[in-house]
XYZ file of C-alpha atoms in Angstrom:
578
model
C -72.780 32.684 74.906
C -71.102 29.734 73.281
C -74.044 27.609 74.055
C -76.332 29.906 72.167
C -74.156 29.906 69.106
C -74.269 26.064 69.032
C -78.013 25.921 68.983
C -78.248 28.626 66.381
C -76.008 26.758 63.884
C -77.400 27.051 60.323
C -76.562 23.387 59.615
C -78.729 22.184 62.424
C -81.506 24.508 61.489
C -81.988 22.741 58.082
C -85.189 20.692 58.144
C -85.167 17.308 56.304
C -88.291 16.599 54.212
C -90.484 13.960 55.803
C -90.861 11.973 52.570
C -87.113 11.345 52.373
C -86.952 9.780 55.805
C -89.963 7.667 54.990
C -88.297 6.559 51.723
C -85.159 5.464 53.561
C -87.262 3.559 56.055
C -89.212 1.858 53.252
C -86.016 0.929 51.434
C -84.563 -0.591 54.582
C -87.746 -2.538 55.212
C -87.780 -3.764 51.596
C -84.167 -4.910 51.933
C -84.930 -6.856 55.077
C -88.033 -8.312 53.391
C -85.945 -9.404 50.392
C -83.403 -11.047 52.672
C -86.189 -12.745 54.590
C -87.804 -13.958 51.370
C -84.483 -15.265 50.066
C -83.801 -17.043 53.348
C -87.253 -18.592 53.325
C -86.740 -19.668 49.684
C -83.345 -21.219 50.358
C -84.376 -22.919 53.585
C -87.768 -23.959 52.374
C -88.338 -24.531 48.669
C -84.656 -25.068 47.741
C -83.646 -26.910 50.875
C -83.509 -30.384 49.304
C -81.660 -29.164 46.232
C -79.057 -27.240 48.186
C -78.601 -30.053 50.677
C -78.085 -32.480 47.805
C -75.516 -30.191 46.221
C -73.733 -29.788 49.524
C -73.663 -33.506 50.083
C -72.345 -34.096 46.580
C -69.412 -31.839 47.324
C -68.628 -32.581 50.920
C -70.445 -35.686 52.179
C -68.696 -38.984 51.613
C -69.357 -42.611 52.443
C -66.020 -44.009 53.463
C -65.676 -47.757 52.994
C -63.837 -49.256 55.908
C -62.191 -52.230 54.237
C -61.997 -55.515 56.053
C -58.485 -56.854 56.281
C -58.298 -59.810 53.923
C -57.225 -63.012 55.615
C -53.644 -64.211 55.311
C -52.715 -67.415 53.515
C -50.088 -69.601 55.201
C -48.346 -72.814 54.283
C -49.064 -75.899 56.392
C -46.568 -74.890 59.090
C -48.444 -71.667 59.793
C -45.163 -69.730 59.780
C -44.583 -69.082 56.073
C -46.877 -66.358 54.714
C -47.958 -66.993 51.120
C -50.308 -64.009 50.855
C -51.078 -61.024 53.075
C -52.568 -57.537 52.856
C -50.368 -54.464 53.289
C -51.407 -50.778 53.610
C -51.708 -48.739 50.431
C -53.394 -45.550 49.234
C -55.704 -44.526 46.430
C -54.866 -41.143 44.922
C -57.993 -39.230 43.849
C -58.939 -35.712 42.843
C -61.724 -33.132 42.775
C -61.125 -31.775 39.234
C -62.664 -28.357 39.908
C -60.302 -27.758 42.831
C -57.201 -28.685 40.820
C -57.554 -25.473 38.783
C -55.552 -23.809 41.519
C -52.647 -26.218 40.932
C -49.750 -25.162 38.727
C -48.817 -27.003 35.545
C -45.540 -27.963 37.225
C -47.459 -29.615 40.066
C -49.560 -31.630 37.627
C -46.518 -32.718 35.603
C -44.697 -33.742 38.765
C -47.706 -35.734 39.981
C -48.075 -37.494 36.625
C -44.417 -38.462 36.721
C -44.676 -39.832 40.267
C -47.740 -41.900 39.339
C -46.048 -43.125 36.156
C -48.922 -41.711 34.116
C -48.762 -39.830 30.781
C -49.384 -36.126 31.316
C -52.099 -36.242 28.669
C -53.988 -38.895 30.617
C -53.610 -36.916 33.843
C -54.966 -33.774 32.173
C -57.856 -35.749 30.662
C -58.957 -37.007 34.056
C -58.620 -33.625 35.725
C -60.659 -31.949 32.973
C -63.863 -33.685 34.124
C -65.214 -30.664 35.988
C -68.659 -32.227 36.314
C -67.148 -34.934 38.517
C -66.478 -34.528 42.221
C -64.419 -37.689 42.592
C -61.897 -39.048 40.079
C -59.408 -41.841 40.758
C -55.907 -41.139 39.526
C -54.229 -44.335 40.719
C -55.076 -47.169 43.095
C -52.898 -49.142 45.487
C -50.030 -46.694 45.661
C -47.315 -47.614 48.153
C -47.117 -45.860 51.506
C -43.766 -44.261 50.668
C -44.982 -42.837 47.369
C -48.218 -41.593 48.887
C -46.215 -39.695 51.520
C -44.166 -37.992 48.792
C -47.343 -37.024 46.918
C -48.906 -35.673 50.093
C -45.861 -33.495 50.730
C -46.497 -31.695 47.409
C -49.757 -30.253 48.814
C -51.369 -30.013 45.397
C -54.851 -28.449 45.581
C -57.654 -30.894 44.804
C -55.475 -33.999 45.192
C -56.491 -36.329 48.007
C -55.686 -39.793 49.332
C -57.752 -42.665 50.646
C -56.497 -45.600 52.654
C -56.885 -49.067 51.178
C -55.107 -52.432 51.181
C -52.866 -54.104 48.625
C -52.221 -57.866 48.383
C -48.619 -59.025 48.756
C -47.214 -62.437 47.786
C -43.841 -63.002 49.501
C -43.077 -66.288 47.709
C -43.674 -64.719 44.295
C -43.673 -66.933 41.205
C -42.921 -70.114 43.162
C -46.479 -70.376 44.537
C -48.273 -68.216 41.967
C -50.461 -70.977 40.525
C -51.538 -72.150 43.963
C -52.280 -68.859 45.694
C -53.414 -66.901 42.624
C -54.102 -63.169 43.016
C -56.782 -60.542 43.581
C -57.990 -57.658 41.441
C -57.683 -53.997 42.359
C -60.886 -54.244 44.388
C -59.266 -57.031 46.461
C -61.515 -59.798 45.123
C -59.977 -63.175 44.244
C -59.348 -63.775 40.535
C -57.201 -66.914 40.455
C -56.137 -69.805 42.654
C -56.898 -70.058 46.348
C -57.698 -66.335 46.365
C -60.650 -67.133 44.095
C -61.620 -70.521 45.529
C -61.907 -69.153 49.076
C -62.719 -65.534 48.287
C -65.738 -65.329 50.599
C -63.805 -66.723 53.579
C -60.785 -64.479 52.970
C -62.684 -61.285 52.169
C -64.598 -60.724 55.381
C -67.234 -57.958 55.536
C -66.336 -54.292 54.883
C -67.649 -51.566 57.198
C -68.743 -48.015 56.394
C -68.532 -44.464 57.720
C -70.689 -41.572 56.453
C -68.803 -38.295 56.947
C -68.670 -34.654 55.876
C -65.364 -33.448 54.510
C -64.086 -29.948 53.903
C -62.488 -28.715 50.680
C -59.147 -30.138 51.748
C -60.603 -33.615 52.198
C -60.438 -33.496 55.968
C -63.203 -35.214 57.918
C -65.306 -32.575 59.670
C -67.933 -34.754 61.302
C -69.612 -38.158 61.162
C -73.115 -38.167 59.701
C -74.130 -41.658 60.804
C -72.800 -44.246 63.205
C -69.714 -46.183 62.109
C -70.306 -49.767 60.935
C -67.103 -51.654 61.848
C -65.574 -54.121 59.361
C -65.312 -57.860 59.992
C -61.881 -59.124 58.968
C -61.469 -62.184 56.755
C -60.359 -65.595 57.939
C -56.772 -66.795 57.707
C -56.176 -69.983 55.728
C -53.574 -72.685 56.255
C -52.896 -74.583 53.044
C -51.672 -78.150 52.761
C -48.620 -76.843 50.897
C -45.214 -77.307 52.502
C -43.051 -74.318 51.553
C -39.853 -76.383 51.626
C -41.230 -79.125 49.384
C -42.688 -76.470 47.107
C -39.255 -74.920 46.648
C -37.663 -78.295 45.908
C -40.300 -79.191 43.310
C -40.129 -75.781 41.666
C -36.317 -75.853 41.499
C -36.238 -79.394 40.047
C -38.810 -78.539 37.363
C -36.994 -75.333 36.462
C -33.699 -77.165 36.076
C -35.273 -79.882 33.902
C -37.089 -77.391 31.708
C -33.893 -75.465 31.066
C -31.826 -78.610 30.525
C -34.252 -80.066 27.975
C -35.376 -76.758 26.475
C -38.974 -77.768 27.143
C -42.112 -75.787 26.425
C -43.554 -76.328 29.906
C -43.332 -78.479 33.027
C -45.558 -79.375 35.957
C -45.354 -81.453 39.107
C -47.405 -82.496 42.136
C -46.511 -84.028 45.505
C -49.374 -85.714 47.393
C -49.348 -87.035 50.955
C -50.463 -90.670 50.674
C -51.872 -90.800 54.206
C -53.874 -87.573 54.293
C -54.497 -86.703 50.633
C -52.977 -83.263 51.210
C -51.266 -81.665 48.227
C -47.843 -80.874 49.672
C -46.479 -79.152 46.573
C -47.768 -78.097 43.167
C -45.712 -76.188 40.616
C -45.947 -75.141 36.986
C -43.591 -73.581 34.476
C -43.789 -71.093 32.894
C -45.016 -69.059 35.819
C -45.520 -65.393 36.717
C -45.023 -62.922 39.559
C -48.410 -62.269 41.206
C -47.018 -59.038 42.706
C -46.564 -57.578 39.202
C -49.866 -56.777 37.499
C -48.142 -56.472 34.130
C -46.854 -60.043 34.470
C -50.322 -61.557 34.954
C -51.072 -62.470 31.364
C -50.758 -65.094 28.682
C -49.990 -68.777 28.966
C -48.050 -68.248 32.189
C -51.334 -67.994 34.088
C -52.294 -71.588 33.273
C -52.186 -73.965 36.207
C -51.136 -76.793 33.911
C -51.140 -79.473 36.604
C -54.871 -78.969 37.126
C -56.283 -77.410 33.974
C -54.275 -78.961 31.118
C -55.164 -82.435 29.889
C -53.028 -84.775 27.820
C -52.891 -88.342 26.587
C -50.984 -90.039 29.408
C -49.281 -92.818 27.482
C -47.586 -95.592 29.460
C -48.346 -94.179 32.924
C -51.890 -95.557 32.328
C -50.713 -99.144 31.931
C -50.726 -100.111 35.629
C -54.458 -99.367 35.870
C -55.326 -101.728 33.018
C -53.054 -104.442 34.379
C -54.557 -104.060 37.862
C -58.079 -104.370 36.451
C -57.228 -107.631 34.662
C -55.693 -109.000 37.870
C -58.632 -107.799 39.963
C -61.124 -109.511 37.642
C -58.897 -112.617 37.614
C -58.669 -112.598 33.833
C -54.911 -112.984 34.235
C -52.487 -113.974 36.984
C -48.917 -112.991 37.672
C -47.812 -116.141 35.836
C -49.896 -115.596 32.677
C -47.488 -115.301 29.749
C -47.846 -113.139 26.626
C -45.796 -113.554 23.459
C -45.105 -110.018 22.249
C -43.017 -111.306 19.356
C -40.537 -109.165 17.527
C -41.986 -105.809 18.559
C -44.729 -105.534 15.932
C -48.267 -106.830 16.316
C -51.014 -106.637 13.724
C -54.315 -105.929 15.443
C -57.693 -104.842 13.997
C -56.087 -103.582 10.814
C -53.436 -101.563 12.648
C -49.877 -102.272 13.712
C -49.072 -102.021 17.430
C -45.376 -101.461 18.056
C -42.941 -101.715 20.940
C -39.661 -99.842 21.109
C -37.736 -103.123 21.252
C -38.248 -106.874 20.918
C -39.445 -108.236 24.223
C -40.486 -111.804 23.392
C -42.512 -113.624 26.053
C -43.502 -111.543 29.091
C -45.719 -111.865 32.120
C -47.681 -108.851 33.392
C -44.764 -107.655 35.535
C -42.491 -107.832 32.491
C -45.046 -105.948 30.388
C -45.005 -103.060 32.883
C -41.242 -103.180 33.325
C -40.585 -103.216 29.575
C -43.586 -100.922 28.926
C -44.907 -103.168 26.146
C -47.803 -101.761 24.111
C -48.278 -105.172 22.516
C -48.567 -106.833 25.908
C -51.157 -104.290 27.038
C -53.129 -104.849 23.830
C -53.223 -108.575 24.565
C -54.415 -107.878 28.125
C -57.133 -105.569 26.802
C -58.521 -108.434 24.706
C -59.405 -110.159 27.978
C -61.427 -107.152 29.153
C -64.616 -105.548 27.899
C -64.951 -101.876 27.030
C -67.559 -101.460 29.746
C -65.283 -102.960 32.387
C -62.424 -100.653 31.436
C -64.671 -97.569 31.273
C -66.221 -98.355 34.639
C -62.842 -98.764 36.314
C -61.354 -95.662 34.696
C -64.383 -93.676 35.848
C -63.983 -94.993 39.407
C -60.381 -93.827 39.266
C -61.597 -90.303 38.505
C -60.820 -90.079 34.801
C -63.379 -88.207 32.724
C -64.691 -86.207 35.684
C -63.432 -83.201 37.628
C -61.579 -83.980 40.879
C -62.960 -82.650 44.146
C -59.935 -80.587 45.082
C -61.288 -77.236 46.408
C -59.770 -75.492 43.413
C -61.264 -73.545 40.483
C -60.834 -74.651 36.897
C -59.861 -78.274 37.502
C -60.168 -80.260 34.274
C -62.282 -83.376 33.918
C -60.364 -84.808 30.957
C -61.996 -86.922 28.268
C -63.211 -90.500 28.483
C -65.721 -91.349 25.777
C -68.741 -93.577 26.559
C -67.762 -97.230 26.329
C -70.546 -97.985 23.825
C -68.615 -96.067 21.176
C -65.279 -97.798 21.717
C -63.954 -99.865 18.853
C -61.656 -102.824 19.677
C -58.616 -100.843 18.505
C -59.613 -97.977 20.809
C -59.945 -100.342 23.743
C -56.395 -101.476 23.006
C -54.947 -97.951 22.717
C -56.694 -96.837 25.912
C -55.127 -99.796 27.675
C -51.723 -98.218 27.070
C -52.705 -94.557 27.436
C -53.939 -93.215 24.094
C -57.481 -92.206 23.166
C -58.289 -90.559 26.510
C -56.999 -87.450 28.251
C -56.217 -86.763 31.895
C -54.755 -83.997 34.027
C -51.621 -84.454 36.112
C -53.735 -84.040 39.239
C -56.018 -86.894 38.166
C -53.166 -89.281 37.459
C -51.448 -88.451 40.778
C -54.731 -89.027 42.592
C -55.270 -92.396 40.908
C -51.750 -93.566 41.832
C -52.616 -93.201 45.521
C -54.579 -96.454 45.083
C -51.300 -98.318 44.487
C -49.488 -96.462 47.272
C -52.293 -97.381 49.685
C -54.314 -100.578 50.040
C -56.145 -100.156 46.765
C -58.171 -97.137 47.948
C -57.802 -93.607 46.586
C -57.619 -90.938 49.265
C -59.545 -87.688 48.775
C -57.384 -84.679 47.885
C -57.283 -81.246 49.508
C -55.344 -77.993 49.203
C -56.198 -76.992 52.768
C -54.401 -78.376 55.780
C -56.512 -81.357 56.747
C -57.858 -81.484 60.295
C -59.808 -84.760 60.401
C -59.454 -88.163 58.833
C -59.668 -88.246 55.008
C -62.198 -90.255 53.065
C -61.211 -92.758 50.412
C -62.735 -94.837 47.624
C -61.786 -98.471 47.084
C -60.556 -98.971 43.526
C -58.706 -102.315 43.779
C -58.356 -105.032 46.365
C -55.418 -104.687 48.781
C -53.857 -107.810 47.253
C -53.892 -106.399 43.701
C -52.597 -103.025 44.929
C -49.702 -104.841 46.594
C -48.911 -106.822 43.418
C -48.860 -103.683 41.246
C -46.760 -101.906 43.860
C -44.111 -104.627 43.540
C -44.261 -104.466 39.739
C -43.865 -100.678 39.764
C -40.858 -101.028 42.049
C -39.279 -103.263 39.427
C -40.268 -100.784 36.692
C -38.278 -98.112 38.543
C -35.426 -100.483 39.333
C -32.192 -101.583 37.638
C -34.039 -103.086 34.663
C -36.458 -100.163 34.319
C -36.195 -96.395 34.780
C -32.877 -96.310 36.619
C -32.827 -92.531 36.789
C -35.865 -92.613 39.097
C -33.961 -94.374 41.876
C -33.244 -92.592 45.155
C -30.313 -93.437 47.361
C -31.472 -95.064 50.579
C -35.123 -95.414 49.577
C -37.129 -97.968 47.647
C -39.199 -96.252 44.977
C -41.940 -97.439 42.631
C -43.268 -95.763 39.524
C -43.876 -95.717 35.815
C -42.535 -93.576 33.035
C -44.583 -92.449 30.065
C -43.734 -90.976 26.675
C -46.741 -89.888 24.621
C -46.772 -88.396 21.176
C -48.735 -85.162 20.917
C -51.466 -84.591 18.371
C -50.583 -81.811 15.927
C -53.064 -80.833 13.213
C -55.080 -83.978 13.814
C -52.135 -86.370 13.536
C -49.657 -87.822 16.015
C -46.423 -85.888 15.799
C -43.056 -87.565 15.343
C -41.190 -84.672 16.964
C -43.388 -83.391 19.796
C -43.760 -85.473 22.958
C -44.937 -85.276 26.518
C -42.626 -87.029 28.965
C -43.980 -88.119 32.336
C -43.141 -90.084 35.434
C -45.490 -90.960 38.289
C -44.525 -92.947 41.361
C -44.342 -93.135 45.130
C -41.932 -93.856 47.980
C -40.796 -95.433 50.169
C -42.236 -98.713 48.922
C -42.165 -100.368 52.363
C -44.580 -97.728 53.702
C -45.482 -95.183 51.015
C -45.620 -91.585 52.198
C -45.788 -89.480 49.030
C -46.922 -89.756 45.435
C -44.964 -87.597 42.991
C -46.186 -86.900 39.454
C -44.054 -85.037 36.924
C -44.693 -84.089 33.295
C -42.408 -82.264 30.853
C -44.095 -80.843 27.760
C -42.200 -80.929 24.441
C -38.573 -81.486 25.533
C -36.276 -80.446 22.694
C -32.830 -81.381 23.985
C -31.254 -84.300 25.833
C -33.862 -86.887 24.840
C -37.614 -87.100 25.185
C -38.352 -90.439 26.870
C -40.074 -90.172 30.245
C -37.417 -92.378 31.840
C -34.704 -89.903 30.840
C -36.459 -86.542 31.081
C -39.042 -86.844 33.869
C -37.597 -89.637 36.019
C -34.618 -87.567 37.278
C -37.038 -84.866 38.440
C -39.033 -87.510 40.296
C -35.846 -88.811 41.920
C -34.717 -85.349 43.018
C -38.116 -84.399 44.435
C -38.598 -87.700 46.256
C -35.129 -87.526 47.815
C -35.545 -83.984 49.134
C -39.170 -84.477 50.184
C -38.602 -87.635 52.214
C -35.667 -86.072 53.995
C -37.625 -82.917 54.788
C -40.488 -85.051 56.090
C -38.111 -87.068 58.247
C -38.958 -90.415 56.616
C -36.471 -93.110 57.503
C -34.610 -94.854 54.623
C -35.922 -98.323 53.805
C -33.165 -99.568 51.478
C -29.569 -100.396 52.389
C -27.322 -97.951 50.608
C -24.812 -100.599 49.573
C -27.525 -102.547 47.742
C -28.380 -99.756 45.367
C -27.315 -100.028 41.781
C -25.389 -97.008 40.573
C -27.522 -94.832 38.363
C -26.379 -95.119 34.778
C -26.418 -92.443 32.157
C -28.405 -94.346 29.577
C -30.013 -97.297 31.354
C -33.590 -96.003 31.575
C -36.613 -97.742 30.141
C -37.404 -96.136 26.776
C -41.102 -95.699 27.473
């Protein structure tokens, strides 16, 4: 009975029209056809476009940076430059819309960036990659990551660190934000230090996480480490001595070089003012100038030994040839040549010891312009030194055909030409050695150095003895070093201001070597525009030379070659005026 009632239900007895069922079926088929057409369109005709859009958003080529080589001093234990981990903070502007204004303000503050600049960068919705800041420290990057700001991502990179700071700034130089060398050794040996970066093509999700690798990883090739010729201890001593002298004499600038006589290695090179290569804001202005290599100046009296040596080498004079310098004034070619004091009759040793301009003028009369130019050129003046360093100056040495007799005379005592401190230090190696100049290098030398013969060994020995007297009791007393025999020459040159030689602006220099019995180092020092405590090279620059030589020879373990009791006490005002 129940069963009959079920089959006789009026609801079930209603017959659906056939056209309605067919319509539903057609609509379903049309829907599936539309989906199929859309799928075919997306996977066929629009495949390249969509793939490109997907790659723009999520596929990245990650640069695997090569670790830049370290720079060491000659000992291989003191690091002068190295690469440390850092992070680049970047954003996908479209994704940062989900970030709160507080998040953005906090991020701007942490990156030390004006909020307006942060908002400007994040407003570039057409960009999928915008740098916010490069080379952020590991600690700061960790703090930023903990904020979990939408659209803000990080990328590993390297940052250059310079542990010795301003002391070696002009030697080592620095790199730019892309880790390419801009100054100093970083620039000169950029290709060796840089290495070869690798790459990794990946797909990232919206959170910047790597989902998968698209292509095989190309590993990076790390850069080479470099060992410089610089001795960190000697560098500190030179830097400290220059800094003290600059402050004491209220000078505009100062520079110094220490060269190993035997190998030609530059053991120390310092300039003031200097800068901190770790601080990008400090890398500007005159402080960047490597004055010892790039600045040129009229050398003054430190040029005199080269002229005297030439005259001896050509046998135009001997050590017994006498010159009457008179009362300190000498009329020559319509001009008056002056000495600081009356020197009377002098031989060549006396001319160097008393630094007589008149005596040098008389010696120049025995030489031709061509002979002087040829010798000066052999010594490296007027051409850039081969020192593995960018920006080295060549100085100025005009063609000898255009020299007038008065110019030949002034060049004989250091005016009318310009040199760099590196050039003059290099040339003095001829007197410290057997008349040959050793080739210079800023890298630790492995093999035997080359040299160029400038004077005969006999003449080099004669000048060496004369320079020892010039730095002795009757010369620049302040250059003396207890326990060691030293040789050298002071120089005081007037600077040209507005086309005329100034009466108030000078450059004070001293160049010499020690120990005389077996020279080990050449030290060249120049102080630019000393304003207090005198301006003569024998007073201003000679004490720096003495300090640097004393500390350097002791650090190098060079045995004293002068009995201590035989040394004359250094006086307070007994230096040679020139």
